[in-house]
Amino acid sequence: MSIKLDRQFLKGFLEESEVQAIAADLEKAQHDLTNKTGTGSDFLGWTDLPSSIDDGLIDELTELGKDVRLNSDCIVSIGIGGSYLGIKATLEYLRDSSHTPVYYAGHNMSVDYTYELLENLKDKNFTVIVISKSGTTTEPALAFRLIKEVMKEKYSEEEMQKRIICVTDGAKGALRKTADAKGYRTYVIPDDVGGRFSVLTPVGLVPLACAGVDIKALVDGARAGEKEYSSTDLNSNTCLQYAASRYLLYKKGKVIEMQASFYDNMQYVSEWWKQLFGESEGKDGKGIFPASTVLSTDLHSMGQLMQDGMRNIFETFIEVETSNHELIIPEEADNLDDFNCVAGRDLDWVNTQAHKATAEAHFEGGVPNMTITLGKADAFHLGQLYYFFERAVGITGYLLGVNPFNQPGVEAYKKKMFALLGK
Amino acid sequence: MSIKLDRQFLKGFLEESEVQAIAADLEKAQHDLTNKTGTGSDFLGWTDLPSSIDDGLIDELTELGKDVRLNSDCIVSIGIGGSYLGIKATLEYLRDSSHTPVYYAGHNMSVDYTYELLENLKDKNFTVIVISKSGTTTEPALAFRLIKEVMKEKYSEEEMQKRIICVTDGAKGALRKTADAKGYRTYVIPDDVGGRFSVLTPVGLVPLACAGVDIKALVDGARAGEKEYSSTDLNSNTCLQYAASRYLLYKKGKVIEMQASFYDNMQYVSEWWKQLFGESEGKDGKGIFPASTVLSTDLHSMGQLMQDGMRNIFETFIEVETSNHELIIPEEADNLDDFNCVAGRDLDWVNTQAHKATAEAHFEGGVPNMTITLGKADAFHLGQLYYFFERAVGITGYLLGVNPFNQPGVEAYKKKMFALLGK
């Protein structure tokens, strides 16, 4: 049930003694995270979030979800950044046809996308979940305005009250004011958890529960992760090993980390990971550049460069031990494609061989790589993985000497944009 | 109608005189491409492909598409790499609800994805297009085996003959043999066009025509591109300017190119671009690392790193001048979100201000950037863009001193995998 980490293909690039040599730094990083004594400690609410979540809230949100699904064909989730990626990543990863469809809005300003969404909503019964700490982030604020126009054509003010749920600040901000004035239901975003760490707060849990996700399992996985990955034991804690290895590879000039999974449903988990890692580490002129591929698809696009290009890359594979389905490859009498050698095998077995071959070939080509293995593609293991990555980036952020919990750089374009908008 | 290139935000990072200084190299690269005299000249069929396409073929494929749509709820396109990305990029970019749905297979070995696809197909009438030069690439070969099993349950052998179209080698290979033996219709992949350059060959044109795309417009756009971007006039040819600029930025340590569009439908055009550029340049220990973002979505994930992280990045924005729809932002009496300043404006106008603000902020933060502007989100302009990028990577490949038209590195993992598969 634990996440496994295979580091055999770091050999020659990074020795175990080098990891052991920074054991004291790793221990300090863990203590500073657990005791909330490090840089950016105002935003360390995520470290013990899983164990602090009240089971009563989980039950309440599960009931809320049942109510919402009774009167809604679909859900519109309005949010951007951390108020979008965790939700999208979870739903895409689980890809469960019994979930109520979730449409996203306010995560871009593509007019054609938004136009088509609004047209589509005109014929549907839907519930809107608006997720914004301030209520003044441009994309979700404008999307909320546009969607309310569609709702006004369909629903009474009373009905709109039932169909709008706000996830926002507990006391202040435009969305809080709107919700209080209009009587919309609200759920609170804690002050000490930043957007990119918020998937297990109401930011993620409210829309996921409404879609029908087993949020109890997701939280339980994160609880297991919290217990395991808060440990300071370098020999057993795979999260510490991963964090230390990537930090040391970076110091040796491996400035790009390629996260590579062999499952198409992992695509948005990688997008979530890219925000978490890029926004936490990419500052003060430092930070690993996070990139992602879905294999074997992208072996036929980025594979050449991975094998033979600039040697400034390391790779982290993600593997899932058990698939949800089985697909046996049929035998063919004429065997023109010469694949009867795998007839009778499960397709997943072939996929696993592709992973083994790729890890070894890239290693021999000069790309050090690790493999993270999850037990199963379900909510529990995803919750565990979320915590694994959150903890890991807290550790490498401290090793890098940055504040992993702020994002001062995102204000630069906003200031210029507000000036152009006349705001 | 031409593609525009704005290079104002290269100032201080790259001067015009540096571009002019390599004018002779650029001219030689263009000549070697046009006259097919450079490295990898066996695979330069793409350079004059648009102007060589017979209008009779376009008419034939357009008719084929009409026939296919008469008896098919959907199309299954089996292929990987260049036999997948161009099709997906075009359909996602155009996102036209009048197109017949296309499902992809053989582009991965995710068992859960493939299982669900096969289940879904059981209730549908469909046509299968198998795209593979050799017919022995693992992913499409196994997918074709599995899909034929579903077809056998539904269709007679005669009906299967009508519903399977092969795009493959003209003379040799397993798929050619299969097609000839079974009497499947075939279209030929030219010998002198590599997979990543094949979107305008039958590889792309057959499935796109079957889906209902205006392939005449796509090809006409590429023809306009061929005419314009084959020129050796550095002062007017934006493709030459783009190629020269990115090569020189790379020589100055900007080893990552981030392609950033402000439209969600551009996501797979960027994926297509990543294959084209990564596979052409990433060899001999060289090559720019191609990455992509969709903004403003990813300003809320990768924005921090772009603004303040390691300064080893340059950025190429893609802008589209005219949206297909209009969405006016409504005024709100209470103005709690403070966005009445943009009430009455089109959402696309706000999106454009976000682009302007981002380009300037990233430039000031140390990220040199360029903007490519297309006229409209339609097939013509996409065809033009495809040629623009194909030509550009040919030029930078020659400047880098690599063979941009081979991919020796993709064999490494395949050899190991075939050994593991017992092949």
Tab-separated table of C-alpha atoms in Angstrom, chain B:
chain	number	residue	atom	x	y	z
B	1	MET	CA	-3.196	36.599	-43.925
B	2	SER	CA	0.545	36.137	-43.309
B	3	ILE	CA	1.842	34.951	-39.951
B	4	LYS	CA	3.204	37.876	-37.987
B	5	LEU	CA	6.220	37.704	-35.710
B	6	ASP	CA	6.807	40.304	-33.000
B	7	ARG	CA	10.359	40.302	-31.651
B	8	GLN	CA	10.338	43.498	-29.574
B	9	PHE	CA	10.868	41.521	-26.370
B	10	LEU	CA	14.174	40.056	-27.523
B	11	LYS	CA	15.806	43.453	-27.054
B	12	GLY	CA	18.883	43.279	-24.845
B	13	PHE	CA	18.987	39.500	-25.195
B	14	LEU	CA	19.500	39.319	-28.940
B	15	GLU	CA	20.253	42.164	-31.301
B	16	GLU	CA	19.212	42.357	-34.938
B	17	SER	CA	22.863	42.594	-35.953
B	18	GLU	CA	23.454	39.111	-34.537
B	19	VAL	CA	20.686	37.749	-36.715
B	20	GLN	CA	22.062	39.547	-39.764
B	21	ALA	CA	25.492	38.111	-39.005
B	22	ILE	CA	24.264	34.577	-39.766
B	23	ALA	CA	22.382	35.588	-42.917
B	24	ALA	CA	24.655	33.506	-45.134
B	25	ASP	CA	24.082	30.381	-43.003
B	26	LEU	CA	20.356	30.969	-43.150
B	27	GLU	CA	20.441	31.354	-46.896
B	28	LYS	CA	22.437	28.156	-47.259
B	29	ALA	CA	19.974	26.289	-45.020
B	30	GLN	CA	17.065	27.507	-47.128
B	31	HIS	CA	18.790	26.478	-50.345
B	32	ASP	CA	19.650	23.064	-48.959
B	33	LEU	CA	16.024	22.562	-47.952
B	34	THR	CA	14.531	23.805	-51.213
B	35	ASN	CA	16.992	21.962	-53.433
B	36	LYS	CA	17.032	18.894	-51.172
B	37	THR	CA	20.801	18.965	-50.990
B	38	GLY	CA	21.318	19.089	-47.205
B	39	THR	CA	21.774	16.392	-44.561
B	40	GLY	CA	18.905	13.948	-44.435
B	41	SER	CA	17.882	14.860	-47.971
B	42	ASP	CA	16.059	11.537	-48.410
B	43	PHE	CA	13.399	12.915	-46.092
B	44	LEU	CA	12.843	16.336	-47.621
B	45	GLY	CA	9.633	15.420	-49.414
B	46	TRP	CA	7.751	17.756	-47.076
B	47	THR	CA	9.411	20.917	-48.426
B	48	ASP	CA	7.356	21.035	-51.629
B	49	LEU	CA	4.606	18.695	-50.482
B	50	PRO	CA	1.821	21.312	-50.324
B	51	SER	CA	2.372	22.461	-53.906
B	52	SER	CA	2.724	18.851	-55.097
B	53	ILE	CA	-0.549	17.594	-53.669
B	54	ASP	CA	-2.896	16.729	-56.497
B	55	ASP	CA	-6.268	18.464	-56.191
B	56	GLY	CA	-7.710	15.207	-57.470
B	57	LEU	CA	-6.574	13.490	-54.265
B	58	ILE	CA	-8.212	16.197	-52.169
B	59	ASP	CA	-11.487	15.694	-54.047
B	60	GLU	CA	-11.194	11.916	-53.714
B	61	LEU	CA	-10.618	12.103	-49.957
B	62	THR	CA	-13.427	14.600	-49.530
B	63	GLU	CA	-15.765	12.119	-51.267
B	64	LEU	CA	-14.386	9.279	-49.141
B	65	GLY	CA	-15.215	11.314	-46.049
B	66	LYS	CA	-18.815	11.782	-47.180
B	67	ASP	CA	-19.179	8.035	-47.745
B	68	VAL	CA	-17.661	7.156	-44.396
B	69	ARG	CA	-19.913	9.554	-42.512
B	70	LEU	CA	-22.999	8.008	-44.105
B	71	ASN	CA	-22.453	4.703	-42.328
B	72	SER	CA	-20.405	5.672	-39.260
B	73	ASP	CA	-21.301	7.319	-35.937
B	74	CYS	CA	-17.630	7.754	-35.286
B	75	ILE	CA	-14.150	7.069	-36.597
B	76	VAL	CA	-11.356	5.190	-34.866
B	77	SER	CA	-7.953	6.497	-35.846
B	78	ILE	CA	-5.178	4.035	-34.981
B	79	GLY	CA	-1.695	5.536	-34.915
B	80	ILE	CA	1.051	6.964	-32.728
B	81	GLY	CA	3.562	9.814	-32.950
B	82	GLY	CA	3.233	11.600	-36.261
B	83	SER	CA	0.350	9.272	-37.123
B	84	TYR	CA	-1.600	10.654	-34.165
B	85	LEU	CA	-0.522	14.157	-33.186
B	86	GLY	CA	-1.295	16.027	-36.422
B	87	ILE	CA	-4.795	14.572	-36.545
B	88	LYS	CA	-5.499	15.277	-32.897
B	89	ALA	CA	-3.976	18.779	-33.109
B	90	THR	CA	-6.086	19.710	-36.130
B	91	LEU	CA	-9.373	18.413	-34.743
B	92	GLU	CA	-8.847	19.927	-31.295
B	93	TYR	CA	-7.801	23.230	-32.799
B	94	LEU	CA	-10.835	23.459	-35.071
B	95	ARG	CA	-13.175	22.001	-32.438
B	96	ASP	CA	-16.131	21.920	-34.792
B	97	SER	CA	-19.211	20.169	-33.430
B	98	SER	CA	-20.247	19.278	-36.993
B	99	HIS	CA	-17.236	16.961	-37.294
B	100	THR	CA	-17.809	13.248	-36.838
B	101	PRO	CA	-16.239	12.189	-33.521
B	102	VAL	CA	-12.791	10.632	-33.812
B	103	TYR	CA	-11.550	8.211	-31.165
B	104	TYR	CA	-7.862	7.468	-30.952
B	105	ALA	CA	-6.326	4.061	-30.419
B	106	GLY	CA	-2.849	2.631	-30.596
B	107	HIS	CA	-1.330	5.861	-29.279
B	108	ASN	CA	-0.786	4.336	-25.860
B	109	MET	CA	-1.000	1.011	-24.054
B	110	SER	CA	-3.122	2.183	-21.124
B	111	VAL	CA	-5.297	-0.852	-20.562
B	112	ASP	CA	-8.089	1.108	-18.844
B	113	TYR	CA	-8.289	3.600	-21.720
B	114	THR	CA	-8.341	0.888	-24.356
B	115	TYR	CA	-10.844	-1.243	-22.442
B	116	GLU	CA	-13.292	1.651	-22.173
B	117	LEU	CA	-12.842	2.523	-25.846
B	118	LEU	CA	-13.625	-1.047	-26.899
B	119	GLU	CA	-16.705	-1.174	-24.650
B	120	ASN	CA	-17.878	2.106	-26.112
B	121	LEU	CA	-17.420	0.876	-29.698
B	122	LYS	CA	-19.607	-2.179	-29.151
B	123	ASP	CA	-22.767	-0.049	-29.490
B	124	LYS	CA	-21.559	2.104	-32.377
B	125	ASN	CA	-21.180	1.941	-36.115
B	126	PHE	CA	-17.665	2.944	-36.918
B	127	THR	CA	-14.907	3.077	-39.511
B	128	VAL	CA	-11.326	2.266	-38.593
B	129	ILE	CA	-8.337	4.040	-40.120
B	130	VAL	CA	-5.038	2.290	-39.385
B	131	ILE	CA	-1.984	4.462	-39.951
B	132	SER	CA	1.400	2.783	-39.852
B	133	LYS	CA	4.243	2.736	-42.371
B	134	SER	CA	5.495	-0.668	-41.242
B	135	GLY	CA	2.502	-2.209	-39.526
B	136	THR	CA	4.814	-3.579	-36.851
B	137	THR	CA	4.860	-0.653	-34.414
B	138	THR	CA	3.746	-2.204	-31.144
B	139	GLU	CA	0.997	0.172	-29.991
B	140	PRO	CA	-1.026	0.461	-33.212
B	141	ALA	CA	-0.469	-3.193	-34.110
B	142	LEU	CA	-1.896	-4.391	-30.766
B	143	ALA	CA	-4.763	-1.893	-30.899
B	144	PHE	CA	-5.649	-3.083	-34.405
B	145	ARG	CA	-5.746	-6.687	-33.169
B	146	LEU	CA	-8.067	-5.752	-30.310
B	147	ILE	CA	-10.381	-3.609	-32.440
B	148	LYS	CA	-10.697	-6.289	-35.094
B	149	GLU	CA	-12.005	-8.599	-32.349
B	150	VAL	CA	-14.794	-6.114	-31.614
B	151	MET	CA	-15.526	-5.744	-35.333
B	152	LYS	CA	-15.752	-9.486	-35.862
B	153	GLU	CA	-18.569	-9.600	-33.300
B	154	LYS	CA	-20.506	-6.925	-35.197
B	155	TYR	CA	-19.636	-7.095	-38.862
B	156	SER	CA	-19.304	-9.645	-41.666
B	157	GLU	CA	-15.953	-9.967	-43.390
B	158	GLU	CA	-17.374	-8.012	-46.335
B	159	GLU	CA	-18.585	-5.229	-44.057
B	160	MET	CA	-15.182	-5.118	-42.343
B	161	GLN	CA	-13.573	-4.629	-45.748
B	162	LYS	CA	-15.671	-1.496	-46.170
B	163	ARG	CA	-14.941	-0.251	-42.688
B	164	ILE	CA	-11.162	-0.611	-42.544
B	165	ILE	CA	-8.907	1.858	-44.323
B	166	CYS	CA	-5.130	1.468	-44.193
B	167	VAL	CA	-2.655	4.316	-44.599
B	168	THR	CA	0.680	2.608	-45.091
B	169	ASP	CA	3.698	1.955	-47.275
B	170	GLY	CA	3.108	1.709	-51.008
B	171	ALA	CA	4.852	-1.631	-51.435
B	172	LYS	CA	6.183	-3.304	-48.301
B	173	GLY	CA	5.495	-3.958	-44.642
B	174	ALA	CA	3.033	-5.954	-42.559
B	175	LEU	CA	0.110	-3.555	-42.917
B	176	ARG	CA	0.533	-3.401	-46.711
B	177	LYS	CA	0.507	-7.218	-46.779
B	178	THR	CA	-2.558	-7.384	-44.540
B	179	ALA	CA	-4.431	-4.811	-46.626
B	180	ASP	CA	-3.632	-6.565	-49.875
B	181	ALA	CA	-4.560	-9.980	-48.478
B	182	LYS	CA	-7.856	-8.793	-46.976
B	183	GLY	CA	-8.820	-6.286	-49.650
B	184	TYR	CA	-8.815	-3.194	-47.419
B	185	ARG	CA	-8.674	0.204	-49.076
B	186	THR	CA	-5.226	1.781	-48.828
B	187	TYR	CA	-3.634	5.198	-49.102
B	188	VAL	CA	0.099	5.549	-49.446
B	189	ILE	CA	2.563	7.239	-47.067
B	190	PRO	CA	5.298	8.775	-49.242
B	191	ASP	CA	8.805	7.406	-48.633
B	192	ASP	CA	10.444	10.830	-48.407
B	193	VAL	CA	8.302	12.370	-45.640
B	194	GLY	CA	9.051	11.453	-42.031
B	195	GLY	CA	6.289	10.819	-39.505
B	196	ARG	CA	6.511	14.173	-37.757
B	197	PHE	CA	6.210	16.004	-41.100
B	198	SER	CA	3.344	13.857	-42.367
B	199	VAL	CA	0.206	15.782	-41.388
B	200	LEU	CA	-0.394	16.905	-44.993
B	201	THR	CA	0.136	13.433	-46.465
B	202	PRO	CA	-2.644	10.806	-46.359
B	203	VAL	CA	-1.536	10.172	-42.735
B	204	GLY	CA	-3.359	13.349	-41.732
B	205	LEU	CA	-5.583	13.991	-44.706
B	206	VAL	CA	-7.459	10.659	-44.713
B	207	PRO	CA	-8.734	10.771	-41.115
B	208	LEU	CA	-9.301	14.527	-41.252
B	209	ALA	CA	-11.345	14.256	-44.440
B	210	CYS	CA	-13.331	11.415	-42.853
B	211	ALA	CA	-14.070	13.571	-39.819
B	212	GLY	CA	-15.355	16.323	-42.099
B	213	VAL	CA	-12.481	18.798	-41.970
B	214	ASP	CA	-12.084	21.122	-44.951
B	215	ILE	CA	-8.778	19.585	-46.050
B	216	LYS	CA	-8.670	21.824	-49.136
B	217	ALA	CA	-8.410	24.857	-46.856
B	218	LEU	CA	-5.754	23.143	-44.725
B	219	VAL	CA	-3.645	22.330	-47.793
B	220	ASP	CA	-4.196	25.795	-49.288
B	221	GLY	CA	-2.866	27.315	-46.080
B	222	ALA	CA	0.221	25.120	-46.279
B	223	ARG	CA	0.641	26.105	-49.939
B	224	ALA	CA	0.613	29.766	-48.938
B	225	GLY	CA	3.144	28.881	-46.250
B	226	GLU	CA	5.399	27.036	-48.689
B	227	LYS	CA	5.426	30.040	-51.017
B	228	GLU	CA	6.171	32.526	-48.274
B	229	TYR	CA	8.558	30.636	-45.991
B	230	SER	CA	10.806	29.149	-48.668
B	231	SER	CA	12.078	32.640	-49.364
B	232	THR	CA	15.640	33.582	-48.461
B	233	ASP	CA	14.717	37.203	-47.726
B	234	LEU	CA	15.533	37.580	-44.033
B	235	ASN	CA	13.796	40.949	-43.820
B	236	SER	CA	10.380	39.686	-44.878
B	237	ASN	CA	10.417	35.969	-44.021
B	238	THR	CA	9.123	35.616	-40.436
B	239	CYS	CA	9.919	31.902	-40.445
B	240	LEU	CA	13.604	32.628	-41.061
B	241	GLN	CA	13.529	35.284	-38.327
B	242	TYR	CA	11.948	32.868	-35.858
B	243	ALA	CA	14.414	30.079	-36.715
B	244	ALA	CA	17.431	32.374	-36.466
B	245	SER	CA	16.288	33.939	-33.188
B	246	ARG	CA	15.686	30.652	-31.409
B	247	TYR	CA	18.990	29.230	-32.578
B	248	LEU	CA	20.889	32.279	-31.310
B	249	LEU	CA	19.015	32.287	-27.991
B	250	TYR	CA	19.949	28.635	-27.558
B	251	LYS	CA	23.615	29.463	-28.165
B	252	LYS	CA	23.304	31.997	-25.335
B	253	GLY	CA	22.086	29.387	-22.855
B	254	LYS	CA	18.336	29.663	-23.334
B	255	VAL	CA	17.977	25.901	-23.598
B	256	ILE	CA	14.230	25.645	-23.022
B	257	GLU	CA	11.624	27.055	-25.411
B	258	MET	CA	8.207	27.536	-23.867
B	259	GLN	CA	5.460	27.751	-26.430
B	260	ALA	CA	2.615	29.626	-24.783
B	261	SER	CA	-0.793	30.190	-26.313
B	262	PHE	CA	-3.781	31.943	-24.812
B	263	TYR	CA	-6.333	29.511	-26.258
B	264	ASP	CA	-7.143	26.122	-24.820
B	265	ASN	CA	-7.712	24.658	-28.291
B	266	MET	CA	-4.018	25.188	-29.061
B	267	GLN	CA	-2.909	22.520	-26.547
B	268	TYR	CA	-2.386	19.729	-29.070
B	269	VAL	CA	-0.921	22.010	-31.714
B	270	SER	CA	1.773	22.544	-29.081
B	271	GLU	CA	2.049	18.790	-28.584
B	272	TRP	CA	2.492	18.369	-32.346
B	273	TRP	CA	5.112	21.136	-32.273
B	274	LYS	CA	6.935	19.396	-29.406
B	275	GLN	CA	7.329	16.225	-31.456
B	276	LEU	CA	8.389	18.156	-34.549
B	277	PHE	CA	10.996	20.190	-32.700
B	278	GLY	CA	12.120	17.746	-30.026
B	279	GLU	CA	12.593	14.846	-32.419
B	280	SER	CA	14.277	16.984	-35.089
B	281	GLU	CA	16.713	18.842	-32.843
B	282	GLY	CA	17.197	16.636	-29.785
B	283	LYS	CA	20.236	14.577	-30.777
B	284	ASP	CA	24.033	14.461	-30.580
B	285	GLY	CA	23.775	15.972	-27.071
B	286	LYS	CA	22.170	19.095	-28.519
B	287	GLY	CA	18.767	20.670	-28.981
B	288	ILE	CA	16.329	23.065	-27.375
B	289	PHE	CA	13.955	21.430	-24.884
B	290	PRO	CA	10.429	22.175	-26.140
B	291	ALA	CA	7.751	22.781	-23.507
B	292	SER	CA	4.282	24.244	-23.700
B	293	THR	CA	1.677	26.026	-21.664
B	294	VAL	CA	-1.868	27.173	-22.241
B	295	LEU	CA	-2.408	30.597	-20.715
B	296	SER	CA	-3.853	32.228	-18.783
B	297	THR	CA	-4.520	28.821	-17.161
B	298	ASP	CA	-0.853	28.064	-16.635
B	299	LEU	CA	0.081	31.564	-15.461
B	300	HIS	CA	-1.522	30.220	-12.303
B	301	SER	CA	0.826	27.231	-12.269
B	302	MET	CA	4.042	27.838	-14.255
B	303	GLY	CA	3.816	31.655	-14.062
B	304	GLN	CA	5.930	31.983	-10.917
B	305	LEU	CA	8.799	29.975	-12.394
B	306	MET	CA	8.576	31.805	-15.715
B	307	GLN	CA	8.815	35.138	-13.916
B	308	ASP	CA	11.460	34.348	-11.302
B	309	GLY	CA	13.050	30.928	-11.848
B	310	MET	CA	16.246	29.876	-13.634
B	311	ARG	CA	16.905	32.162	-16.577
B	312	ASN	CA	17.455	29.351	-19.094
B	313	ILE	CA	14.146	29.870	-20.900
B	314	PHE	CA	12.792	31.789	-23.839
B	315	GLU	CA	9.143	31.970	-24.691
B	316	THR	CA	7.140	31.942	-27.913
B	317	PHE	CA	3.573	33.180	-27.576
B	318	ILE	CA	0.938	32.231	-30.099
B	319	GLU	CA	-1.875	34.674	-30.615
B	320	VAL	CA	-4.923	34.457	-32.878
B	321	GLU	CA	-6.248	37.739	-34.173
B	322	THR	CA	-9.939	36.879	-34.555
B	323	SER	CA	-12.044	34.600	-32.367
B	324	ASN	CA	-14.927	32.659	-33.826
B	325	HIS	CA	-17.363	33.956	-31.211
B	326	GLU	CA	-18.036	37.065	-29.157
B	327	LEU	CA	-18.781	37.228	-25.434
B	328	ILE	CA	-19.555	40.589	-23.895
B	329	ILE	CA	-18.858	40.923	-20.185
B	330	PRO	CA	-21.983	42.044	-18.347
B	331	GLU	CA	-22.156	44.983	-15.951
B	332	GLU	CA	-23.183	44.260	-12.362
B	333	ALA	CA	-24.935	46.845	-10.209
B	334	ASP	CA	-23.049	46.061	-7.005
B	335	ASN	CA	-19.648	45.584	-8.745
B	336	LEU	CA	-18.325	43.638	-5.756
B	337	ASP	CA	-15.606	41.998	-7.838
B	338	ASP	CA	-14.558	45.407	-9.188
B	339	PHE	CA	-14.674	44.316	-12.834
B	340	ASN	CA	-17.184	46.837	-14.158
B	341	CYS	CA	-14.111	48.449	-15.699
B	342	VAL	CA	-14.309	45.774	-18.424
B	343	ALA	CA	-18.110	45.523	-18.658
B	344	GLY	CA	-19.169	45.899	-22.282
B	345	ARG	CA	-15.815	44.528	-23.484
B	346	ASP	CA	-15.397	41.238	-25.284
B	347	LEU	CA	-13.728	38.504	-23.206
B	348	ASP	CA	-11.173	38.130	-25.989
B	349	TRP	CA	-10.101	41.737	-25.472
B	350	VAL	CA	-9.305	40.942	-21.831
B	351	ASN	CA	-7.418	37.828	-22.949
B	352	THR	CA	-5.345	39.979	-25.319
B	353	GLN	CA	-4.478	42.390	-22.498
B	354	ALA	CA	-3.356	39.391	-20.425
B	355	HIS	CA	-1.038	38.411	-23.278
B	356	LYS	CA	0.413	41.917	-23.587
B	357	ALA	CA	0.959	42.144	-19.835
B	358	THR	CA	2.571	38.700	-19.660
B	359	ALA	CA	4.955	39.276	-22.568
B	360	GLU	CA	6.184	42.491	-20.985
B	361	ALA	CA	6.386	41.107	-17.437
B	362	HIS	CA	8.323	38.011	-18.513
B	363	PHE	CA	10.665	40.147	-20.603
B	364	GLU	CA	11.354	42.384	-17.602
B	365	GLY	CA	11.831	39.255	-15.492
B	366	GLY	CA	14.584	38.034	-17.816
B	367	VAL	CA	12.696	35.859	-20.281
B	368	PRO	CA	13.200	36.959	-23.886
B	369	ASN	CA	10.066	36.281	-25.883
B	370	MET	CA	8.469	36.474	-29.304
B	371	THR	CA	4.858	36.426	-30.442
B	372	ILE	CA	3.551	34.577	-33.476
B	373	THR	CA	0.165	35.895	-34.597
B	374	LEU	CA	-2.271	33.986	-36.807
B	375	GLY	CA	-5.194	35.596	-38.561
B	376	LYS	CA	-7.957	33.237	-37.473
B	377	ALA	CA	-8.629	29.860	-35.833
B	378	ASP	CA	-9.478	28.044	-39.061
B	379	ALA	CA	-8.051	25.272	-41.246
B	380	PHE	CA	-6.303	27.620	-43.684
B	381	HIS	CA	-4.306	29.403	-41.001
B	382	LEU	CA	-3.485	26.137	-39.273
B	383	GLY	CA	-2.078	24.715	-42.521
B	384	GLN	CA	0.029	27.827	-42.863
B	385	LEU	CA	1.296	27.433	-39.298
B	386	TYR	CA	2.173	23.770	-39.845
B	387	TYR	CA	4.394	24.691	-42.767
B	388	PHE	CA	5.882	27.632	-40.865
B	389	PHE	CA	7.049	25.325	-38.069
B	390	GLU	CA	8.224	22.535	-40.384
B	391	ARG	CA	10.386	24.961	-42.317
B	392	ALA	CA	11.648	26.636	-39.148
B	393	VAL	CA	12.865	23.395	-37.599
B	394	GLY	CA	14.590	22.387	-40.825
B	395	ILE	CA	16.510	25.643	-40.696
B	396	THR	CA	17.490	25.495	-37.019
B	397	GLY	CA	18.401	21.844	-37.378
B	398	TYR	CA	20.898	22.745	-40.090
B	399	LEU	CA	22.213	25.673	-38.023
B	400	LEU	CA	22.697	23.309	-35.069
B	401	GLY	CA	24.619	20.928	-37.288
B	402	VAL	CA	22.383	17.914	-36.720
B	403	ASN	CA	20.385	15.851	-39.175
B	404	PRO	CA	16.906	17.181	-38.417
B	405	PHE	CA	15.215	14.398	-40.347
B	406	ASN	CA	16.320	11.232	-38.599
B	407	GLN	CA	15.474	9.788	-35.167
B	408	PRO	CA	18.114	7.194	-34.318
B	409	GLY	CA	17.425	7.474	-30.565
B	410	VAL	CA	13.935	6.047	-30.672
B	411	GLU	CA	15.286	2.608	-31.480
B	412	ALA	CA	17.067	2.200	-28.112
B	413	TYR	CA	14.034	1.431	-25.946
B	414	LYS	CA	12.359	-0.542	-28.744
B	415	LYS	CA	15.264	-2.987	-28.948
B	416	LYS	CA	15.138	-3.582	-25.217
B	417	MET	CA	11.354	-3.858	-25.261
B	418	PHE	CA	11.299	-6.377	-28.106
B	419	ALA	CA	13.773	-8.478	-26.138
B	420	LEU	CA	11.477	-8.366	-23.107
B	421	LEU	CA	8.464	-9.220	-25.269
B	422	GLY	CA	10.292	-12.209	-26.746
B	423	LYS	CA	9.998	-10.706	-30.230
